[in-house]
Amino acid sequence: ICCQSINSANVLGASSMTADDAVPQPVVLIDQDSDRDATIVQLSFGDRLGALLDTMKALKDLGLDVTKGSVATDSSVTQTKFHIMRLGRKVEDPDMLETIRLTIINNLLQYHPESSEKLAMGEFFGIKAPEKKVLMLT
């Protein structure tokens, strides 16, 4: 699970699931740089009917507005990009950004509960735990 500022239009690629990897890994990227008016949330995860609508509802339940969105599928991976605002402004509160990230991940894990064990074991970062804390840049 990543949370960082990005400048590339499509940094997710199809990396959240490979041919050798039957368990999808959720990837959530929060971009505060590419749009001056909105926060961009990019996510990549296994493709399941209903996941997009449930994610949109989860964001709305947090009091957020999705002002623009795009979806691309590549094999069994769905890549989604949302431009979100709260009260007509970019989301800048670090606690709210973390809440958004965790809400999306928890929502997606409902569709792929098998991924939760992999996340709990830290396998997203490989065998060795990361030495540096993943920072959210705003």
PDB file of N, CA and C in Angstrom, residues 1-4 11-17 24-30 41-46 78-80 101 104-106 108-109 124:
ATOM      1  N   ILE A   1       0.852  -1.153   0.000  1.00  0.00           N
ATOM      2  CA  ILE A   1       0.000   0.000   0.000  1.00  0.00           C
ATOM      3  C   ILE A   1       0.894   1.210   0.000  1.00  0.00           C
ATOM      4  N   CYS A   2       0.714   2.079  -0.945  1.00  0.00           N
ATOM      5  CA  CYS A   2       1.545   3.267  -1.043  1.00  0.00           C
ATOM      6  C   CYS A   2       0.684   4.493  -0.852  1.00  0.00           C
ATOM      7  N   CYS A   3       1.268   5.494  -0.322  1.00  0.00           N
ATOM      8  CA  CYS A   3       0.594   6.772  -0.225  1.00  0.00           C
ATOM      9  C   CYS A   3       1.664   7.827  -0.433  1.00  0.00           C
ATOM     10  N   GLN A   4       1.657   8.469  -1.570  1.00  0.00           N
ATOM     11  CA  GLN A   4       2.716   9.421  -1.871  1.00  0.00           C
ATOM     12  C   GLN A   4       2.228  10.414  -2.898  1.00  0.00           C
ATOM     13  N   VAL A  11       1.239   5.994 -13.005  1.00  0.00           N
ATOM     14  CA  VAL A  11       2.334   5.341 -12.292  1.00  0.00           C
ATOM     15  C   VAL A  11       1.977   3.940 -11.836  1.00  0.00           C
ATOM     16  N   LEU A  12       0.703   3.607 -11.875  1.00  0.00           N
ATOM     17  CA  LEU A  12       0.291   2.324 -11.321  1.00  0.00           C
ATOM     18  C   LEU A  12       0.658   1.159 -12.210  1.00  0.00           C
ATOM     19  N   GLY A  13       0.538   1.330 -13.505  1.00  0.00           N
ATOM     20  CA  GLY A  13       0.779   0.209 -14.401  1.00  0.00           C
ATOM     21  C   GLY A  13      -0.109  -0.951 -14.004  1.00  0.00           C
ATOM     22  N   ALA A  14       0.325  -2.151 -14.263  1.00  0.00           N
ATOM     23  CA  ALA A  14      -0.434  -3.336 -13.870  1.00  0.00           C
ATOM     24  C   ALA A  14       0.309  -4.061 -12.766  1.00  0.00           C
ATOM     25  N   SER A  15       1.029  -3.320 -11.948  1.00  0.00           N
ATOM     26  CA  SER A  15       1.933  -3.930 -10.980  1.00  0.00           C
ATOM     27  C   SER A  15       1.249  -4.513  -9.758  1.00  0.00           C
ATOM     28  N   SER A  16      -0.039  -4.256  -9.560  1.00  0.00           N
ATOM     29  CA  SER A  16      -0.644  -4.782  -8.350  1.00  0.00           C
ATOM     30  C   SER A  16      -0.954  -6.270  -8.444  1.00  0.00           C
ATOM     31  N   MET A  17      -0.834  -6.846  -9.634  1.00  0.00           N
ATOM     32  CA  MET A  17      -1.069  -8.281  -9.767  1.00  0.00           C
ATOM     33  C   MET A  17      -0.285  -8.792 -10.964  1.00  0.00           C
ATOM     34  N   PRO A  24      -4.203 -10.404  -5.348  1.00  0.00           N
ATOM     35  CA  PRO A  24      -3.977  -9.009  -5.719  1.00  0.00           C
ATOM     36  C   PRO A  24      -3.522  -8.180  -4.521  1.00  0.00           C
ATOM     37  N   GLN A  25      -2.712  -7.170  -4.796  1.00  0.00           N
ATOM     38  CA  GLN A  25      -2.263  -6.241  -3.767  1.00  0.00           C
ATOM     39  C   GLN A  25      -2.884  -4.882  -4.049  1.00  0.00           C
ATOM     40  N   PRO A  26      -3.589  -4.313  -3.077  1.00  0.00           N
ATOM     41  CA  PRO A  26      -4.140  -2.980  -3.312  1.00  0.00           C
ATOM     42  C   PRO A  26      -3.029  -1.942  -3.325  1.00  0.00           C
ATOM     43  N   VAL A  27      -3.090  -1.047  -4.294  1.00  0.00           N
ATOM     44  CA  VAL A  27      -2.152   0.066  -4.376  1.00  0.00           C
ATOM     45  C   VAL A  27      -2.992   1.336  -4.376  1.00  0.00           C
ATOM     46  N   VAL A  28      -2.752   2.204  -3.408  1.00  0.00           N
ATOM     47  CA  VAL A  28      -3.466   3.472  -3.311  1.00  0.00           C
ATOM     48  C   VAL A  28      -2.431   4.588  -3.291  1.00  0.00           C
ATOM     49  N   LEU A  29      -2.508   5.472  -4.273  1.00  0.00           N
ATOM     50  CA  LEU A  29      -1.598   6.607  -4.369  1.00  0.00           C
ATOM     51  C   LEU A  29      -2.398   7.894  -4.239  1.00  0.00           C
ATOM     52  N   ILE A  30      -1.937   8.792  -3.403  1.00  0.00           N
ATOM     53  CA  ILE A  30      -2.592  10.081  -3.230  1.00  0.00           C
ATOM     54  C   ILE A  30      -1.671  11.151  -3.799  1.00  0.00           C
ATOM     55  N   VAL A  41      -6.725  10.594  -6.261  1.00  0.00           N
ATOM     56  CA  VAL A  41      -6.512   9.286  -5.648  1.00  0.00           C
ATOM     57  C   VAL A  41      -6.492   8.265  -6.772  1.00  0.00           C
ATOM     58  N   GLN A  42      -5.376   7.554  -6.897  1.00  0.00           N
ATOM     59  CA  GLN A  42      -5.265   6.486  -7.891  1.00  0.00           C
ATOM     60  C   GLN A  42      -5.220   5.164  -7.151  1.00  0.00           C
ATOM     61  N   LEU A  43      -5.978   4.202  -7.642  1.00  0.00           N
ATOM     62  CA  LEU A  43      -5.931   2.889  -7.030  1.00  0.00           C
ATOM     63  C   LEU A  43      -5.890   1.816  -8.084  1.00  0.00           C
ATOM     64  N   SER A  44      -5.237   0.739  -7.727  1.00  0.00           N
ATOM     65  CA  SER A  44      -5.108  -0.408  -8.607  1.00  0.00           C
ATOM     66  C   SER A  44      -5.359  -1.647  -7.770  1.00  0.00           C
ATOM     67  N   PHE A  45      -6.205  -2.529  -8.295  1.00  0.00           N
ATOM     68  CA  PHE A  45      -6.559  -3.723  -7.541  1.00  0.00           C
ATOM     69  C   PHE A  45      -7.237  -4.697  -8.481  1.00  0.00           C
ATOM     70  N   GLY A  46      -7.486  -5.890  -8.009  1.00  0.00           N
ATOM     71  CA  GLY A  46      -8.182  -6.889  -8.812  1.00  0.00           C
ATOM     72  C   GLY A  46      -9.545  -6.388  -9.247  1.00  0.00           C
ATOM     73  N   THR A  78      -7.891  -3.534 -12.246  1.00  0.00           N
ATOM     74  CA  THR A  78      -8.582  -2.295 -12.544  1.00  0.00           C
ATOM     75  C   THR A  78      -7.770  -1.139 -11.983  1.00  0.00           C
ATOM     76  N   GLN A  79      -7.555  -0.123 -12.802  1.00  0.00           N
ATOM     77  CA  GLN A  79      -6.855   1.086 -12.377  1.00  0.00           C
ATOM     78  C   GLN A  79      -7.848   2.231 -12.428  1.00  0.00           C
ATOM     79  N   THR A  80      -8.024   2.892 -11.301  1.00  0.00           N
ATOM     80  CA  THR A  80      -9.013   3.945 -11.179  1.00  0.00           C
ATOM     81  C   THR A  80      -8.343   5.217 -10.694  1.00  0.00           C
ATOM     82  N   ARG A 101      -7.317   6.896   2.461  1.00  0.00           N
ATOM     83  CA  ARG A 101      -6.508   5.743   2.040  1.00  0.00           C
ATOM     84  C   ARG A 101      -6.992   4.459   2.705  1.00  0.00           C
ATOM     85  N   ILE A 104     -10.512   3.314   1.463  1.00  0.00           N
ATOM     86  CA  ILE A 104     -10.463   2.675   0.144  1.00  0.00           C
ATOM     87  C   ILE A 104      -9.906   1.262   0.254  1.00  0.00           C
ATOM     88  N   ILE A 105      -8.820   1.103   0.997  1.00  0.00           N
ATOM     89  CA  ILE A 105      -8.219  -0.225   1.152  1.00  0.00           C
ATOM     90  C   ILE A 105      -9.192  -1.185   1.813  1.00  0.00           C
ATOM     91  N   ASN A 106      -9.827  -0.761   2.903  1.00  0.00           N
ATOM     92  CA  ASN A 106     -10.794  -1.636   3.584  1.00  0.00           C
ATOM     93  C   ASN A 106     -11.957  -1.987   2.674  1.00  0.00           C
ATOM     94  N   LEU A 108     -11.862  -2.186  -0.653  1.00  0.00           N
ATOM     95  CA  LEU A 108     -11.393  -3.126  -1.670  1.00  0.00           C
ATOM     96  C   LEU A 108     -11.137  -4.514  -1.091  1.00  0.00           C
ATOM     97  N   LEU A 109     -10.714  -4.574   0.162  1.00  0.00           N
ATOM     98  CA  LEU A 109     -10.456  -5.877   0.784  1.00  0.00           C
ATOM     99  C   LEU A 109     -11.740  -6.690   0.975  1.00  0.00           C
ATOM    100  N   PHE A 124       3.816  -6.719   0.944  1.00  0.00           N
ATOM    101  CA  PHE A 124       3.829  -5.691  -0.090  1.00  0.00           C
ATOM    102  C   PHE A 124       5.228  -5.098  -0.221  1.00  0.00           C
TER     103      PHE A 124
END
